Tab-separated table of C-alpha atoms in Angstrom:
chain	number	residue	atom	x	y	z
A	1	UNK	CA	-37.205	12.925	-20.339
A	2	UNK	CA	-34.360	11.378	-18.107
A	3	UNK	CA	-34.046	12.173	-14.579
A	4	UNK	CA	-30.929	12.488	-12.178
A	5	UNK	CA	-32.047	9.832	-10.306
A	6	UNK	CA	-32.559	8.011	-13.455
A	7	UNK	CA	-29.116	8.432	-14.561
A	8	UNK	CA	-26.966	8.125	-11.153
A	9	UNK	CA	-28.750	4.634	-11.032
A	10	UNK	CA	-27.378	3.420	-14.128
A	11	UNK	CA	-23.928	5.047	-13.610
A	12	UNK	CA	-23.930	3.052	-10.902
A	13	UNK	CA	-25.184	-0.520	-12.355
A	14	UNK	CA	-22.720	0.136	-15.096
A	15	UNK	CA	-19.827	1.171	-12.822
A	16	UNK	CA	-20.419	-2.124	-10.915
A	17	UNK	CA	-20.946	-3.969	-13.638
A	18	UNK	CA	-17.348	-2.941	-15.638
A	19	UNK	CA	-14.468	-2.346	-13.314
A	20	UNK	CA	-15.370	-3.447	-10.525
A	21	UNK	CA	-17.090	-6.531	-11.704
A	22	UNK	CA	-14.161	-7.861	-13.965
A	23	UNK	CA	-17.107	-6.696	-17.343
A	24	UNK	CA	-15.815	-8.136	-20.240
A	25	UNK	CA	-13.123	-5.840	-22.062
A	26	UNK	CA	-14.358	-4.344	-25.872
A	27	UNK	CA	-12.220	-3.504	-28.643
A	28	UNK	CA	-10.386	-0.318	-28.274
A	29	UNK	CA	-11.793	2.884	-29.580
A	30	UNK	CA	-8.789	4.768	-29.536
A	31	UNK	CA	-4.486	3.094	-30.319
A	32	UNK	CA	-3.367	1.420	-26.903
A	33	UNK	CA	-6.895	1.966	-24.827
A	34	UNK	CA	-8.363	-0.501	-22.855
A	35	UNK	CA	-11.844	-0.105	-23.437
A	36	UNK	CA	-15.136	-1.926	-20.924
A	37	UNK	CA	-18.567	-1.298	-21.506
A	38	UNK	CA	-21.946	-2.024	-20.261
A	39	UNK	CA	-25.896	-1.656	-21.986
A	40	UNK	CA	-29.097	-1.533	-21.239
A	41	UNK	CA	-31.710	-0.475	-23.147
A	42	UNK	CA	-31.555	2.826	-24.328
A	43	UNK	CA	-28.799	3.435	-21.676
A	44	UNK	CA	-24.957	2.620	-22.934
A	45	UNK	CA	-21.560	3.248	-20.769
A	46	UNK	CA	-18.210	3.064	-21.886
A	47	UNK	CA	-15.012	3.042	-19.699
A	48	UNK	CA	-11.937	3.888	-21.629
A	49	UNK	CA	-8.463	4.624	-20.031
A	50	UNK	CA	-4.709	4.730	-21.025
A	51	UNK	CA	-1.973	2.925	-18.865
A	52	UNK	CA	-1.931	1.064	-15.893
A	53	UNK	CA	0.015	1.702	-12.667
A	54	UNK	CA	-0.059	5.526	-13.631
A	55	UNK	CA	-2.995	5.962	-15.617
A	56	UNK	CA	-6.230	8.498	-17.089
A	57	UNK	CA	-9.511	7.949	-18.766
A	58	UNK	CA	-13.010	9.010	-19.283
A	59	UNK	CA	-16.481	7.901	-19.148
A	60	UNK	CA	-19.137	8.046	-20.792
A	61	UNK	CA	-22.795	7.394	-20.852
A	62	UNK	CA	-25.140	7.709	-23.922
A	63	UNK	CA	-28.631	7.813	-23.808
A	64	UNK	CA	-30.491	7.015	-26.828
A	65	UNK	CA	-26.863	7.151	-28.689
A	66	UNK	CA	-26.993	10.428	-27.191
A	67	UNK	CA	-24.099	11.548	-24.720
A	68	UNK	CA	-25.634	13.027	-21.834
A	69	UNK	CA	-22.460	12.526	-19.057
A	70	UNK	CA	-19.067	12.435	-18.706
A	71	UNK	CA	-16.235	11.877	-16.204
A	72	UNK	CA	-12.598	12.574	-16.617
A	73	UNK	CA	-10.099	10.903	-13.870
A	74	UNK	CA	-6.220	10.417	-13.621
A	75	UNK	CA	-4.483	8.411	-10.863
A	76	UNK	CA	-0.787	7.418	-9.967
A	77	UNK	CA	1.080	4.923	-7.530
A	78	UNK	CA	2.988	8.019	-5.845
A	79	UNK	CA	4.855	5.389	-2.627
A	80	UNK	CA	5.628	1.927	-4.882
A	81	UNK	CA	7.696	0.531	-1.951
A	82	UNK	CA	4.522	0.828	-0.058
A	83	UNK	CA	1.469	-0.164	-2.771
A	84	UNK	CA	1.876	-1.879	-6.064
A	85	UNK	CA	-0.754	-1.995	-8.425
A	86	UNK	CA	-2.162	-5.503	-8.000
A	87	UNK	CA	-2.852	-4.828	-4.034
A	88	UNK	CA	-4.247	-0.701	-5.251
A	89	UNK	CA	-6.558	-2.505	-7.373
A	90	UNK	CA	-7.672	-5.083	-5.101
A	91	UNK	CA	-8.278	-2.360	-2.235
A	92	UNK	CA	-10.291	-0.132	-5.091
A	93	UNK	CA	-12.184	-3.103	-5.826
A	94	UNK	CA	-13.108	-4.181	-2.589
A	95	UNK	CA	-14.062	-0.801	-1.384
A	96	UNK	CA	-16.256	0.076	-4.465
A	97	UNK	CA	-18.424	-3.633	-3.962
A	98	UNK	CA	-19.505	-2.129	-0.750
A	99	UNK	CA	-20.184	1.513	-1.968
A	100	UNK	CA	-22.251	0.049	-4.978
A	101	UNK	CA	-24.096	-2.433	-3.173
A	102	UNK	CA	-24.770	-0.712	0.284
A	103	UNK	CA	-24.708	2.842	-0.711
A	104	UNK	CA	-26.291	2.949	-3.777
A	105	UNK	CA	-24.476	5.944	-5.151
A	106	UNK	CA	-20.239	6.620	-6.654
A	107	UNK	CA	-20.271	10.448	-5.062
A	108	UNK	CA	-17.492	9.148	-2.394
A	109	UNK	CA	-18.297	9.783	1.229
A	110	UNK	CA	-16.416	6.724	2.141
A	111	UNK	CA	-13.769	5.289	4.394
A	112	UNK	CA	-12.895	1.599	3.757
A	113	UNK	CA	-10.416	-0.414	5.772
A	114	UNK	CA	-8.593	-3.003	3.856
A	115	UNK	CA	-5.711	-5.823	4.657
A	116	UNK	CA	-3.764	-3.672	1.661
A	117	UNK	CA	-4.888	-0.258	3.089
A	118	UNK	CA	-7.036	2.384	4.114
A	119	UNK	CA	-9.503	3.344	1.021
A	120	UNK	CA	-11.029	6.559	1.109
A	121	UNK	CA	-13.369	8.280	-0.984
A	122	UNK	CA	-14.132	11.918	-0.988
A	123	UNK	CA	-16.391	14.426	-3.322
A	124	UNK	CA	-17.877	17.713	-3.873
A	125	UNK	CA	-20.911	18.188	-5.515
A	126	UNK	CA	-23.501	15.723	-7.587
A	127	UNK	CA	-23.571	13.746	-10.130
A	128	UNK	CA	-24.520	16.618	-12.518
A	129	UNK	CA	-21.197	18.327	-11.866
A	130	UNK	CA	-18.397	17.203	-9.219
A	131	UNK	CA	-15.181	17.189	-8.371
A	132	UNK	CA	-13.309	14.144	-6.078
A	133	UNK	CA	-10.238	12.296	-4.646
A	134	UNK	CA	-9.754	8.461	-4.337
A	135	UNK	CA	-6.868	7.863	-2.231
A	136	UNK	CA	-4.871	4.750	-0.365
A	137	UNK	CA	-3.068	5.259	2.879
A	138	UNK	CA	-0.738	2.055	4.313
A	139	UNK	CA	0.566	2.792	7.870
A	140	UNK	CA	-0.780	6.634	7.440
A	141	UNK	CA	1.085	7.212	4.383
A	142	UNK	CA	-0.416	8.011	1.152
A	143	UNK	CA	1.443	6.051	-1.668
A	144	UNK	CA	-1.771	5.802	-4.266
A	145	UNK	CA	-4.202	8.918	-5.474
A	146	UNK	CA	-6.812	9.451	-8.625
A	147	UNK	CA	-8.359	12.637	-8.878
A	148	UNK	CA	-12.002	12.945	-11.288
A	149	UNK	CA	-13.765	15.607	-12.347
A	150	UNK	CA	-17.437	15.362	-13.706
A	151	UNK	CA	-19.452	17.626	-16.329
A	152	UNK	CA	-22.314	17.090	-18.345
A	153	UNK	CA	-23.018	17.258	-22.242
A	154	UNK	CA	-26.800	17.792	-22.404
A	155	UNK	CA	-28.812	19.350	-19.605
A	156	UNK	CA	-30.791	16.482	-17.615
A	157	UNK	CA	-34.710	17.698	-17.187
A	158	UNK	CA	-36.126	17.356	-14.406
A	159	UNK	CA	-39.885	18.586	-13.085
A	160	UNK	CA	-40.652	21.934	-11.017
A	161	UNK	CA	-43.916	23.314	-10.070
A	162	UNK	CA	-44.623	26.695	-11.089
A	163	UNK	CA	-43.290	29.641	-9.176
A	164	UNK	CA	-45.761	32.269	-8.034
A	165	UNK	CA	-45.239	35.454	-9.041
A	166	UNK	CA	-46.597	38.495	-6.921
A	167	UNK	CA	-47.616	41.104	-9.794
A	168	UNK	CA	-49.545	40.457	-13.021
A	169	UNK	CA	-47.606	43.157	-14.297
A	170	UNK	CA	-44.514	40.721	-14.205
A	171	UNK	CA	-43.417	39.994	-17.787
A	172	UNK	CA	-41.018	37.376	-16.411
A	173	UNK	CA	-44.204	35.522	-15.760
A	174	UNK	CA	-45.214	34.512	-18.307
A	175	UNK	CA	-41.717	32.474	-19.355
A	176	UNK	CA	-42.530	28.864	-20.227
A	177	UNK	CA	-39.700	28.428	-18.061
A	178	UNK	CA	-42.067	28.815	-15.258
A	179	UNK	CA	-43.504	25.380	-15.160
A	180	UNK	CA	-43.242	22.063	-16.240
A	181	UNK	CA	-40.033	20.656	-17.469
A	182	UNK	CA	-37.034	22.319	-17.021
A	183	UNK	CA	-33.240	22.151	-17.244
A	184	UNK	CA	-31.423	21.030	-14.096
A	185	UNK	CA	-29.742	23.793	-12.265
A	186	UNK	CA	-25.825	24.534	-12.487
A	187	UNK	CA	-23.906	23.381	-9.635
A	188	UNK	CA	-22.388	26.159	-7.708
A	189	UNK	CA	-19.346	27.277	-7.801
A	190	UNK	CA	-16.810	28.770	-6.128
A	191	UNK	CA	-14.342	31.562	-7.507
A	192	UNK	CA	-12.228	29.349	-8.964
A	193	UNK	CA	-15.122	27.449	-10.965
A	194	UNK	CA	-15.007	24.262	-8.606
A	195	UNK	CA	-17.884	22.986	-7.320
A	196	UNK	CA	-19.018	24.283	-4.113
A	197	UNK	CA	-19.095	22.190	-1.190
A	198	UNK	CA	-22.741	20.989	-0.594
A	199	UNK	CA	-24.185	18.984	2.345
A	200	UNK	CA	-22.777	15.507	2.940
A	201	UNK	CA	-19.662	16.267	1.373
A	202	UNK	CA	-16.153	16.248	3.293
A	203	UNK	CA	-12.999	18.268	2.757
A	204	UNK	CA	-10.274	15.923	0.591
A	205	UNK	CA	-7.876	13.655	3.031
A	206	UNK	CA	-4.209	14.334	3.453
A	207	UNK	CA	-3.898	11.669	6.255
A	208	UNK	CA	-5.753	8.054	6.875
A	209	UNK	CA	-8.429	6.371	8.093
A	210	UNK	CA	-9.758	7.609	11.706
């Protein structure tokens, strides 16, 4: 059985090990992707994104050559008089280093101050199902955003202790879902089928760093 925990730490080994740590690039799985990758044991992640200024991807972990997570994102230089992409990516980079190594986790949460900019990070929800911004501000502009979304492809289990129940009567008792392993829970939602917001998280910037 894998565990949340389980997974977010490999997302974010493999995250850190790819992008952010130059990883060495793979041949592409689709016409015109660039494709990076990281492995370890049973656990396999795969980074693959069209463009490059303007661009969208997905990844993708696979556990036991099983996908078990996913991640769509799309981003755009929005102010090129004020960013360009070299200086975008060397502000992303920079900023993520620190997340990986001090934080531990990729949910966002994070303002970064940078010679190129003002890096900030913002999410709702966990890594089982989230929604979040990346955005650059120079001089309280915003010329550089990337908006992800997260879902999963096979329900994570994860262990509860039994519930008491208050009647022997109860024939919803004596569900094996009562004990033992179980399937994580569904991140709420709001009316619109976004994640709610849950504790930690902050509303999505529209100006920069405080």
């Amino acid at each position: 059985m894998v565990g949340i925990a389980e997974l977010t730490d490999f997302i974010v080994e493999a995250k850190a090990s790819t992008y952010v740590g130059d990883g060495a690039k793979l041949p592409a799985c689709r016409p015109g992707s660039h494709d990076i990758g990281h492995q370890r044991g049973s656990w396999r992640y795969l980074d693959s994104y069209f463009g490059g200024t303007d661009f969208a991807g997905q990844e993708a972990v696979w556990h036991d050559d099983k996908p078990c997570w996913a991640m769509n994102y799309f981003g755009r230089i929005i102010r090129p008089e004020l960013i360009d992409a070299r200086r975008a990516g060397a502000v992303i980079k920079a900023a993520l280093q620190t997340m990986y190594r001090e934080k531990r986790h990729f949910l966002g949460g994070m303002e970064y101050q940078h010679a190129y900019g003002c890096y900030i990070d913002s999410s709702r929800g966990a890594t089982d199902h989230f929604s979040g911004r990346e955005t650059i501000f120079v001089d309280g502009e915003l010329p550089r955003r990337a908006d992800r979304a997260v879902s999963f492809l096979r329900p994570i289990s994860i262990r509860r202790p039994c519930r008491p129940r208050s009647s022997r009567n109860d024939p919803s008792a004596q569900r094996a879902g009562d004990c033992g392993w179980q399937s994580a829970p569904r991140a709420r939602t709001d009316a619109q089928g976004l994640p709610s917001p849950r504790r930690h998280s902050r509303p999505f910037p529209d100006r920069g760093c405080r």
